C-alpha cells in the first residue's frame, strides 16, 4: 500500500509591472501551435493522374471512294516475271483463261468490286482496266474531289506489268498497249492527297511502301515550308499518315503455287473466310476425312447471319483478330486502325490473316503503320483453328449440309470461362485482359449476354484503369445499344456499367 500525503502551501508571487506582463504574454504566444503549416496546405493541387490517350476518337473518317487499278494484261507476261506451267492463275477466285479474252478483265474487276462492297457497300468505285497514265490521274483526282476530307482507297494490281522500281515508279500502259509507261508515286500522292489507303498487289510490293513513304516525307516538308511563308493558311493532313498494305517485302516475289490464287493477298483482304478455308485444306495436320476435297461453297449460311455456320465463323474470326490486335498494338494504333473507319478495321483484321497465310509461302506482307512481325504466330490463331476445324468436321459429317442441325461452337463459352478465371486469379495492375475484345463481341449474343455482362461488371469494379481499358477497346457503342433493351434481367447490370 502507498499513502499519498498532499500538502497545501500558499504561494506568494512577486508583483510585476504591466510592461513585464505584456512581455511574458508575447513570449508565450510564440509557443502556441501554428495552424495550416503542413506541406499539403501549400503544395500545388494536382488531380488524379489521367491517361494521355482519350478513349473517344476525336474524329471519325470514312472511306467513301475506291479506285480499282487493274494492270493485268491477261495472256501477256511481263518481261521480268517467269511463270512456270502450271502456276497460280486465279484472280478474284476466277480463272481468267476460262473466260472470253475480251471480258475476262471486266469480270474479274466486277468480282473485286463486289468483294469490297461486302465491307463498304456505300463507297463510290472507279474501275481502271489496263489503264493509261491519264486514266489513272482522271479517276484518282475525280474521287478525291468527291471525297473531300474523307478517305480514298487505291487498289493496285500489277500482275501484268514489270516490278516497281527504286526510282519510285509503278507501271501502266500506253494507249495501244505496246509499251509500259512509268507512273510516279510522287504524282500519285498528289492525285490521291490525304487521307488515303493504298493496297499494293504486285511483286516486290515492299518497294512501293518504302518509296511512297519517302515521297510522303518530301510532301510534308514542302507543306511546312509553305506554311512558314503563309501563316494564315490551314495545314492539311500529313501525307505520312497514309495507310499502306503490301502483299510482300521489297525483295520478295508473289507465290506461284498452282493450288492457290495468284492474288492470294487480295483474297485474304477481301474474302478472309474463304482464304482461311482454302489454307486449312492444305495443312498436313488435318484429322478430318477427305478434308483436302472440302470447299468454301459447302459452308451454309451468310456472313451477316450469326445463327448460321458461315455467320458464326465470321463472328469468331472478328473476335480472334480483334483480340490479337488488342494484345500486340499500343492503344493509339489500335484505335486508329480498328475503331476509326469500318473499312480500315475490316482490312486490317483480314491483313492479320494474310500475314499468317502468306508467311507459309515465304512472303511477308508489309503495312504502314507497321505491325509486329509475329502477328501470324499469335496463340489466338490456335483457338481459330479449333473453331474452324469443329465446324468443317460437322459439315463433312452431315448428309445434307444445307438443312442439317449443327451444334454451335464452344468458342465464346470457353473464352468467357477463361476471362472468369483471369478475374479471380490473374488480375494485375500492369497487365491487360487478353479476352476483353471477345467479351465485347459476346454482348451481341442473347445466349451469353447475361454472363458476359456479369463478368464485365466484375472487371469494371476493379477500378479506373479497368474502366479506361473497357472504353479504349470499344465498349461504349455496345452499352449504348443495350440500354435500349427492355429486358429486366439486363437493367441492373447495365445501370452499373453505365
Coordinates of C-alpha atoms in Angstrom, one line a residue:
X1 CA 0.0 0.0 0.0
X2 CA 1.1 3.5 -0.7
X3 CA 0.0 6.6 1.2
X4 CA -0.1 9.8 -0.7
X5 CA 0.2 12.9 1.5
X6 CA -0.8 16.1 -0.1
X7 CA 0.3 19.4 1.5
X8 CA -1.1 22.7 0.7
X9 CA 1.1 25.7 0.6
X10 CA 0.3 29.2 -0.1
X11 CA 2.4 30.7 -2.9
X12 CA 3.4 34.3 -2.7
X13 CA 4.0 35.8 -6.2
X14 CA 6.1 38.8 -6.6
X15 CA 4.5 41.8 -8.0
X16 CA 5.4 42.9 -11.6
X17 CA 4.7 45.8 -13.7
X18 CA 2.3 46.0 -16.7
X19 CA 5.2 46.1 -19.2
X20 CA 6.6 42.9 -17.8
X21 CA 3.2 41.2 -18.1
X22 CA 3.0 42.1 -21.8
X23 CA 6.4 40.7 -22.4
X24 CA 5.5 37.4 -20.8
X25 CA 2.3 37.1 -22.8
X26 CA 4.1 37.8 -26.1
X27 CA 6.7 35.2 -25.3
X28 CA 4.0 32.6 -24.6
X29 CA 2.3 33.4 -27.9
X30 CA 5.3 32.0 -29.8
X31 CA 4.8 28.7 -28.0
X32 CA 1.2 28.3 -29.3
X33 CA 1.0 25.6 -32.1
X34 CA 0.5 27.1 -35.6
X35 CA -2.2 26.0 -38.0
X36 CA -2.1 25.3 -41.7
X37 CA 1.7 24.6 -41.8
X38 CA 1.6 21.1 -43.2
X39 CA 3.0 20.7 -46.7
X40 CA -0.3 19.7 -48.3
X41 CA -1.7 23.2 -47.5
X42 CA 1.0 24.9 -49.6
X43 CA 1.9 22.4 -52.4
X44 CA 0.3 22.7 -55.8
X45 CA -3.1 20.9 -56.2
X46 CA -2.8 18.0 -58.6
X47 CA -5.7 15.9 -59.7
X48 CA -5.9 12.2 -60.2
X49 CA -3.4 11.1 -62.9
X50 CA -5.1 10.9 -66.3
X51 CA -4.3 8.8 -69.3
X52 CA -2.8 10.9 -72.1
X53 CA -4.8 8.9 -74.6
X54 CA -8.5 9.5 -74.7
X55 CA -10.8 6.6 -75.4
X56 CA -13.1 8.7 -77.6
X57 CA -11.9 9.3 -81.1
X58 CA -11.7 13.0 -81.9
X59 CA -12.9 12.4 -85.4
X60 CA -14.3 9.6 -87.5
X61 CA -13.1 9.1 -91.0
X62 CA -14.9 7.0 -93.6
X63 CA -13.6 5.5 -96.8
X64 CA -16.0 6.9 -99.5
X65 CA -14.2 6.2 -102.7
X66 CA -12.3 3.2 -104.1
X67 CA -10.1 3.1 -107.3
X68 CA -9.5 -0.4 -108.7
X69 CA -6.4 -0.1 -110.8
X70 CA -6.1 -3.5 -112.6
X71 CA -2.8 -3.7 -114.7
X72 CA -3.1 -7.3 -115.7
X73 CA -2.8 -7.5 -119.5
X74 CA -4.2 -11.1 -119.4
X75 CA -2.3 -13.5 -121.6
X76 CA 0.9 -11.5 -121.8
X77 CA 3.5 -12.0 -119.1
X78 CA 5.8 -9.0 -118.1
X79 CA 9.4 -9.3 -119.2
X80 CA 10.9 -9.6 -115.7
X81 CA 8.5 -12.3 -114.4
X82 CA 8.8 -16.0 -115.3
X83 CA 5.6 -18.1 -114.7
X84 CA 6.1 -21.9 -114.9
X85 CA 3.3 -24.2 -116.0
X86 CA 1.3 -24.9 -114.1
X87 CA 1.2 -21.9 -111.8
X88 CA -1.2 -19.7 -109.9
X89 CA -3.7 -18.1 -112.3
X90 CA -6.9 -17.3 -110.5
X91 CA -7.8 -13.7 -109.8
X92 CA -10.7 -12.9 -107.5
X93 CA -11.4 -16.7 -107.4
X94 CA -11.8 -16.7 -111.2
X95 CA -9.6 -18.3 -113.8
X96 CA -9.2 -15.6 -116.5
X97 CA -8.2 -18.2 -119.1
X98 CA -11.6 -19.9 -118.7
X99 CA -13.3 -16.8 -119.9
X100 CA -13.5 -14.9 -123.2
X101 CA -10.3 -12.8 -123.5
X102 CA -12.4 -9.6 -124.1
X103 CA -14.5 -10.0 -121.0
X104 CA -12.1 -11.7 -118.5
X105 CA -10.6 -8.5 -117.1
X106 CA -14.1 -6.9 -116.7
X107 CA -15.4 -10.0 -115.0
X108 CA -12.5 -10.0 -112.5
X109 CA -12.8 -6.3 -111.7
X110 CA -16.5 -6.6 -111.1
X111 CA -15.9 -9.5 -108.8
X112 CA -13.3 -7.5 -106.9
X113 CA -15.7 -4.6 -106.5
X114 CA -18.3 -7.0 -105.0
X115 CA -15.8 -8.3 -102.6
X116 CA -15.0 -4.7 -101.4
X117 CA -18.7 -3.9 -101.3
X118 CA -19.1 -6.5 -98.5
X119 CA -17.0 -4.3 -96.3
X120 CA -18.1 -0.8 -97.6
X121 CA -21.3 -1.1 -99.6
X122 CA -21.8 2.7 -100.0
X123 CA -18.4 3.5 -101.5
X124 CA -18.1 5.0 -104.9
X125 CA -16.0 2.9 -107.3
X126 CA -13.8 3.7 -110.3
X127 CA -12.6 0.8 -112.4
X128 CA -9.3 1.3 -114.3
X129 CA -8.8 -1.7 -116.6
X130 CA -5.3 -1.9 -118.0
X131 CA -5.2 2.0 -117.7
X132 CA -3.1 4.6 -119.2
X133 CA -1.4 7.3 -117.2
X134 CA -4.1 9.9 -118.0
X135 CA -6.9 7.5 -117.0
X136 CA -5.3 6.8 -113.6
X137 CA -4.9 10.6 -113.0
X138 CA -8.5 11.3 -114.1
X139 CA -10.1 8.7 -111.8
X140 CA -7.9 9.4 -108.8
X141 CA -8.5 13.2 -109.0
X142 CA -12.2 12.7 -109.5
X143 CA -12.6 10.5 -106.4
X144 CA -10.6 13.0 -104.3
X145 CA -12.8 15.9 -105.3
X146 CA -16.0 13.9 -104.3
X147 CA -14.4 12.5 -101.1
X148 CA -13.4 16.0 -99.8
X149 CA -11.9 15.3 -96.4
X150 CA -12.8 11.6 -96.3
X151 CA -10.6 8.7 -97.1
X152 CA -9.9 7.3 -100.6
X153 CA -8.7 3.7 -101.3
X154 CA -6.4 2.9 -104.2
X155 CA -6.0 -0.8 -105.1
X156 CA -3.2 -1.5 -107.4
X157 CA -2.9 -4.9 -109.1
X158 CA 0.3 -5.1 -111.1
X159 CA 0.3 -8.8 -112.1
X160 CA 0.6 -7.9 -115.8
X161 CA 3.4 -5.2 -115.6
X162 CA 7.0 -5.1 -114.6
X163 CA 8.1 -4.9 -111.0
X164 CA 8.2 -1.5 -109.2
X165 CA 11.4 0.4 -109.4
X166 CA 13.7 2.0 -106.8
X167 CA 13.0 5.3 -108.5
X168 CA 9.5 5.3 -107.0
X169 CA 7.6 4.1 -110.1
X170 CA 5.0 1.5 -110.9
X171 CA 3.8 0.7 -114.4
X172 CA 0.7 1.3 -116.5
X173 CA 0.2 1.1 -120.3
X174 CA 0.2 3.4 -123.3
X175 CA -2.9 3.8 -125.4
X176 CA -2.1 1.0 -127.8
X177 CA -0.7 -1.4 -125.2
X178 CA 2.6 -1.6 -126.9
X179 CA 4.7 0.0 -124.1
X180 CA 4.9 0.0 -120.3
X181 CA 4.6 3.6 -119.0
X182 CA 6.1 4.5 -115.6
X183 CA 3.7 6.0 -113.0
X184 CA 5.5 8.2 -110.4
X185 CA 4.4 7.5 -106.9
X186 CA 5.0 11.2 -106.1
X187 CA 2.4 12.2 -108.7
X188 CA 0.0 9.5 -107.4
X189 CA 0.3 11.1 -103.9
X190 CA -0.6 14.5 -105.4
X191 CA -3.7 13.0 -107.0
X192 CA -4.9 10.9 -104.1
X193 CA -3.9 13.5 -101.4
X194 CA -4.9 12.6 -97.8
X195 CA -6.4 10.7 -96.1
X196 CA -5.8 7.7 -98.2
X197 CA -5.3 3.9 -98.1
X198 CA -3.2 2.1 -100.7
X199 CA -3.2 -1.6 -101.4
X200 CA -0.2 -3.0 -103.3
X201 CA -0.9 -6.3 -105.0
X202 CA 2.3 -6.9 -107.0
X203 CA 5.8 -8.5 -106.8
X204 CA 8.3 -6.6 -104.6
X205 CA 5.4 -4.6 -103.2
X206 CA 7.6 -3.5 -100.2
X207 CA 9.4 -1.2 -102.6
X208 CA 6.2 0.7 -103.2
X209 CA 5.7 1.1 -99.5
X210 CA 9.2 2.4 -98.9
X211 CA 9.2 4.9 -101.9
X212 CA 5.7 6.1 -101.2
X213 CA 6.7 6.8 -97.6
X214 CA 9.8 8.7 -98.7
X215 CA 7.8 10.8 -101.1
X216 CA 5.3 11.5 -98.3
X217 CA 8.1 12.9 -96.2
X218 CA 9.0 15.2 -99.1
X219 CA 5.4 16.4 -99.4
X220 CA 5.1 17.1 -95.7
X221 CA 8.4 19.1 -95.8
X222 CA 7.1 21.2 -98.7
X223 CA 3.9 21.9 -96.9
X224 CA 5.7 23.0 -93.7
X225 CA 7.9 25.3 -95.7
X226 CA 4.9 26.9 -97.4
X227 CA 3.1 27.4 -94.1
X228 CA 6.1 29.3 -92.8
X229 CA 5.6 31.8 -95.5
X230 CA 1.8 32.0 -95.2
X231 CA 0.9 31.9 -91.5
X232 CA -2.9 32.2 -92.3
X233 CA -3.0 29.1 -94.4
X234 CA -4.6 25.9 -92.8
X235 CA -2.4 22.8 -92.5
X236 CA -3.7 19.8 -94.5
X237 CA -3.5 16.2 -93.2
X238 CA 0.1 14.8 -93.3
X239 CA 0.9 12.6 -96.3
X240 CA 2.9 10.4 -94.0
X241 CA -0.4 9.4 -92.3
X242 CA -1.4 7.4 -95.5
X243 CA -2.2 3.8 -94.6
X244 CA -0.5 1.2 -96.8
X245 CA -0.9 -2.6 -97.2
X246 CA 1.5 -4.5 -99.4
X247 CA 1.5 -8.2 -100.4
X248 CA 5.2 -8.9 -99.8
X249 CA 8.5 -7.5 -98.9
X250 CA 10.8 -5.3 -101.1
X251 CA 12.9 -8.4 -102.1
X252 CA 10.1 -10.9 -102.3
X253 CA 8.0 -12.3 -105.2
X254 CA 4.4 -13.4 -105.0
X255 CA 3.9 -17.2 -104.7
X256 CA 3.2 -19.1 -107.9
X257 CA 1.8 -22.3 -106.3
X258 CA -0.9 -23.6 -108.7
X259 CA -3.1 -24.7 -105.8
X260 CA -3.7 -21.1 -104.6
X261 CA -4.9 -17.9 -106.2
X262 CA -2.5 -15.6 -108.0
X263 CA -3.9 -12.7 -105.9
X264 CA -3.8 -14.6 -102.5
X265 CA -3.1 -11.3 -100.7
X266 CA -6.2 -9.7 -102.1
X267 CA -8.2 -12.9 -101.4
X268 CA -7.2 -12.7 -97.7
X269 CA -8.1 -9.0 -97.5
X270 CA -11.5 -9.2 -99.2
X271 CA -12.7 -12.8 -98.6
X272 CA -10.9 -13.9 -95.4
X273 CA -13.1 -16.9 -94.5
X274 CA -12.8 -18.4 -98.0
X275 CA -9.0 -17.9 -97.9
X276 CA -8.8 -19.4 -94.4
X277 CA -10.7 -22.4 -95.5
X278 CA -8.5 -22.9 -98.6
X279 CA -5.4 -22.7 -96.4
X280 CA -6.9 -25.0 -93.9
X281 CA -7.4 -27.7 -96.5
X282 CA -3.6 -27.5 -97.4
X283 CA -2.3 -28.3 -93.9
X284 CA -0.8 -31.6 -93.1
X285 CA -2.2 -31.9 -89.5
X286 CA -5.8 -32.3 -90.5
X287 CA -7.7 -35.2 -89.0
X288 CA -11.0 -34.7 -90.9
X289 CA -11.6 -37.4 -93.5
X290 CA -11.4 -36.1 -97.1
X291 CA -10.5 -32.6 -95.8
X292 CA -8.5 -31.8 -98.9
X293 CA -11.7 -32.1 -101.0
X294 CA -13.6 -29.6 -98.8
X295 CA -14.5 -26.3 -100.4
X296 CA -15.9 -23.0 -99.1
X297 CA -19.1 -23.3 -101.0
X298 CA -20.2 -26.2 -98.8
X299 CA -20.5 -23.9 -95.7
X300 CA -24.2 -23.0 -95.4
X301 CA -25.4 -19.6 -94.4
X302 CA -24.5 -15.9 -94.8
X303 CA -21.7 -14.0 -93.1
X304 CA -24.2 -11.4 -91.8
X305 CA -26.3 -14.1 -90.0
X306 CA -24.6 -15.2 -86.8
X307 CA -27.1 -18.1 -86.4
X308 CA -25.7 -19.9 -89.5
X309 CA -22.3 -21.7 -89.7
X310 CA -20.8 -19.2 -92.0
X311 CA -22.1 -16.3 -89.9
X312 CA -20.7 -17.7 -86.7
X313 CA -17.3 -18.4 -88.3
X314 CA -17.2 -14.8 -89.4
X315 CA -18.1 -13.7 -85.9
X316 CA -15.4 -15.8 -84.3
X317 CA -12.9 -14.5 -86.8
X318 CA -13.7 -10.9 -85.9
X319 CA -13.3 -11.8 -82.2
X320 CA -10.0 -13.5 -82.8
X321 CA -8.4 -10.8 -84.9
X322 CA -9.6 -8.0 -82.6
X323 CA -8.1 -9.9 -79.6
X324 CA -4.8 -10.3 -81.5
X325 CA -4.7 -6.6 -82.4
X326 CA -5.6 -5.6 -78.8
X327 CA -2.8 -7.6 -77.4
X328 CA 0.0 -6.6 -79.8
X329 CA -0.7 -2.9 -80.6
X330 CA -0.4 0.2 -78.5
X331 CA -3.7 1.8 -77.6
X332 CA -3.3 4.7 -80.1
X333 CA -2.6 2.5 -83.1
X334 CA -5.4 0.1 -82.1
X335 CA -7.9 2.9 -82.0
X336 CA -6.6 4.4 -85.3
X337 CA -6.8 1.1 -87.2
X338 CA -9.7 -0.8 -85.6
X339 CA -12.1 1.9 -84.2
X340 CA -12.0 4.8 -86.6
X341 CA -13.0 3.6 -90.1
X342 CA -15.1 0.5 -90.7
X343 CA -13.4 -0.5 -93.9
X344 CA -9.9 0.1 -92.5
X345 CA -10.8 -2.0 -89.4
X346 CA -12.0 -4.9 -91.7
X347 CA -9.0 -4.8 -93.9
X348 CA -6.6 -4.8 -91.0
X349 CA -8.4 -7.7 -89.4
X350 CA -8.0 -9.6 -92.7
X351 CA -4.4 -8.4 -93.0
X352 CA -3.6 -10.3 -89.8
X353 CA -4.8 -13.4 -91.6
X354 CA -2.7 -12.5 -94.7
X355 CA 0.4 -12.3 -92.5
X356 CA -0.3 -15.8 -91.2
X357 CA -1.1 -17.5 -94.5
X358 CA 1.4 -15.8 -96.8
X359 CA 4.3 -16.5 -94.5
X360 CA 3.9 -20.2 -95.3
X361 CA 4.7 -19.3 -98.9
X362 CA 7.8 -17.2 -97.9
X363 CA 6.0 -13.9 -98.3
X364 CA 5.8 -11.4 -95.5
X365 CA 3.2 -8.7 -96.1
X366 CA 4.1 -5.1 -95.1
X367 CA 2.0 -2.4 -93.7
X368 CA 2.1 1.3 -92.6
X369 CA 1.6 1.7 -89.7
X370 CA 3.9 -1.2 -89.0
X371 CA 2.7 -4.2 -87.2
X372 CA 4.8 -6.6 -85.0
X373 CA 6.5 -9.3 -87.1
X374 CA 4.9 -12.2 -85.1
X375 CA 1.2 -11.4 -85.7
X376 CA 0.9 -14.6 -87.7
X377 CA 2.1 -16.8 -84.8
X378 CA -0.1 -15.4 -82.0
X379 CA -1.6 -18.0 -79.8
X380 CA -5.1 -16.9 -80.6
X381 CA -4.8 -18.4 -84.1
X382 CA -4.9 -21.9 -82.4
X383 CA -8.3 -21.0 -81.0
X384 CA -9.4 -20.1 -84.5
X385 CA -8.1 -23.4 -85.9
X386 CA -10.0 -25.3 -83.3
X387 CA -13.3 -23.4 -84.1
X388 CA -12.8 -23.8 -87.9
X389 CA -11.9 -27.5 -87.5
X390 CA -15.0 -28.1 -85.4
X391 CA -17.4 -26.5 -88.0
X392 CA -15.8 -28.2 -91.0
X393 CA -15.9 -31.6 -89.2
X394 CA -19.7 -31.1 -88.6
X395 CA -20.3 -30.1 -92.2
X396 CA -18.3 -33.0 -93.6
X397 CA -20.3 -35.5 -91.4
X398 CA -23.7 -34.0 -92.4
X399 CA -25.5 -35.8 -95.1
X400 CA -27.3 -32.7 -96.3
X401 CA -25.3 -29.6 -95.0
X402 CA -27.9 -27.1 -96.2
X403 CA -30.6 -28.4 -93.9
X404 CA -28.6 -30.2 -91.1
X405 CA -28.9 -29.1 -87.5
X406 CA -25.5 -28.0 -86.1
X407 CA -24.1 -27.7 -82.7
X408 CA -22.9 -24.1 -82.0
X409 CA -19.2 -23.6 -81.4
X410 CA -18.0 -23.5 -77.8
X411 CA -15.5 -20.8 -78.7
X412 CA -17.3 -18.0 -76.8
X413 CA -18.3 -20.1 -73.8
X414 CA -14.7 -21.3 -73.4
X415 CA -13.2 -17.8 -73.6
X416 CA -15.8 -16.4 -71.1
X417 CA -14.7 -19.1 -68.7
X418 CA -11.0 -18.1 -69.3
X419 CA -11.9 -14.5 -68.6
X420 CA -13.7 -15.5 -65.4
X421 CA -10.6 -17.5 -64.2
X422 CA -8.4 -14.5 -65.1
X423 CA -10.6 -12.2 -63.0
X424 CA -10.4 -14.4 -60.0
X425 CA -6.7 -15.3 -60.1
X426 CA -4.8 -13.3 -62.7
X427 CA -5.7 -9.6 -62.2
X428 CA -2.5 -7.5 -62.1
X429 CA -2.3 -3.7 -62.4
X430 CA 0.5 -3.9 -65.1
X431 CA -1.3 -6.4 -67.3
X432 CA -4.3 -6.1 -69.6
X433 CA -7.0 -8.7 -70.1
X434 CA -6.4 -10.6 -73.3
X435 CA -10.0 -11.7 -73.6
X436 CA -11.7 -8.3 -73.3
X437 CA -12.5 -7.9 -77.0
X438 CA -14.1 -11.3 -77.1
X439 CA -16.3 -10.4 -74.1
X440 CA -17.5 -7.3 -76.0
X441 CA -18.3 -9.5 -79.0
X442 CA -20.3 -11.8 -76.8
X443 CA -22.5 -8.9 -75.8
X444 CA -24.1 -9.2 -79.2
X445 CA -25.3 -12.8 -78.5
X446 CA -28.5 -13.3 -76.5
X447 CA -27.2 -16.7 -75.4
X448 CA -24.2 -15.5 -73.5
X449 CA -25.2 -11.8 -72.9
X450 CA -26.1 -12.1 -69.2
X451 CA -22.9 -14.0 -68.3
X452 CA -20.8 -11.5 -70.3
X453 CA -22.4 -8.6 -68.5
X454 CA -21.8 -10.1 -65.1
X455 CA -18.1 -10.6 -65.9
X456 CA -17.9 -7.1 -67.3
X457 CA -19.3 -5.6 -64.1
X458 CA -16.7 -7.5 -62.1
X459 CA -14.0 -6.2 -64.3
X460 CA -15.1 -2.6 -64.2
X461 CA -15.3 -2.8 -60.4
X462 CA -11.6 -3.3 -60.3
X463 CA -11.1 0.5 -60.7
X464 CA -10.5 3.4 -63.0
X465 CA -7.8 1.6 -65.1
X466 CA -10.2 -1.2 -65.9
X467 CA -12.9 1.3 -66.9
X468 CA -10.4 3.1 -69.2
X469 CA -9.4 -0.2 -70.9
X470 CA -13.0 -1.1 -71.5
X471 CA -13.6 2.3 -73.1
X472 CA -10.5 2.0 -75.2
X473 CA -11.4 -1.4 -76.5
X474 CA -14.8 0.0 -77.7
X475 CA -17.4 -0.8 -75.1
X476 CA -19.4 2.5 -75.4
X477 CA -21.4 1.7 -78.6
X478 CA -22.2 -1.8 -77.3
X479 CA -23.6 -0.5 -74.0
X480 CA -25.4 2.4 -75.7
X481 CA -27.2 -0.1 -77.9
X482 CA -28.1 -2.5 -75.0
X483 CA -29.5 0.4 -72.9
X484 CA -32.4 0.4 -75.4
X485 CA -33.3 -3.1 -74.4
X486 CA -36.5 -3.7 -72.3
X487 CA -35.2 -6.8 -70.6
X488 CA -35.5 -6.6 -66.8
X489 CA -32.6 -9.0 -66.3
X490 CA -30.2 -6.6 -68.0
X491 CA -31.3 -3.3 -66.4
X492 CA -29.4 -3.5 -63.1
X493 CA -26.1 -4.6 -64.7
X494 CA -26.4 -2.0 -67.5
X495 CA -27.0 0.8 -65.0
X496 CA -23.9 -0.3 -63.1
X497 CA -21.8 -0.4 -66.3
X498 CA -23.1 3.0 -67.3

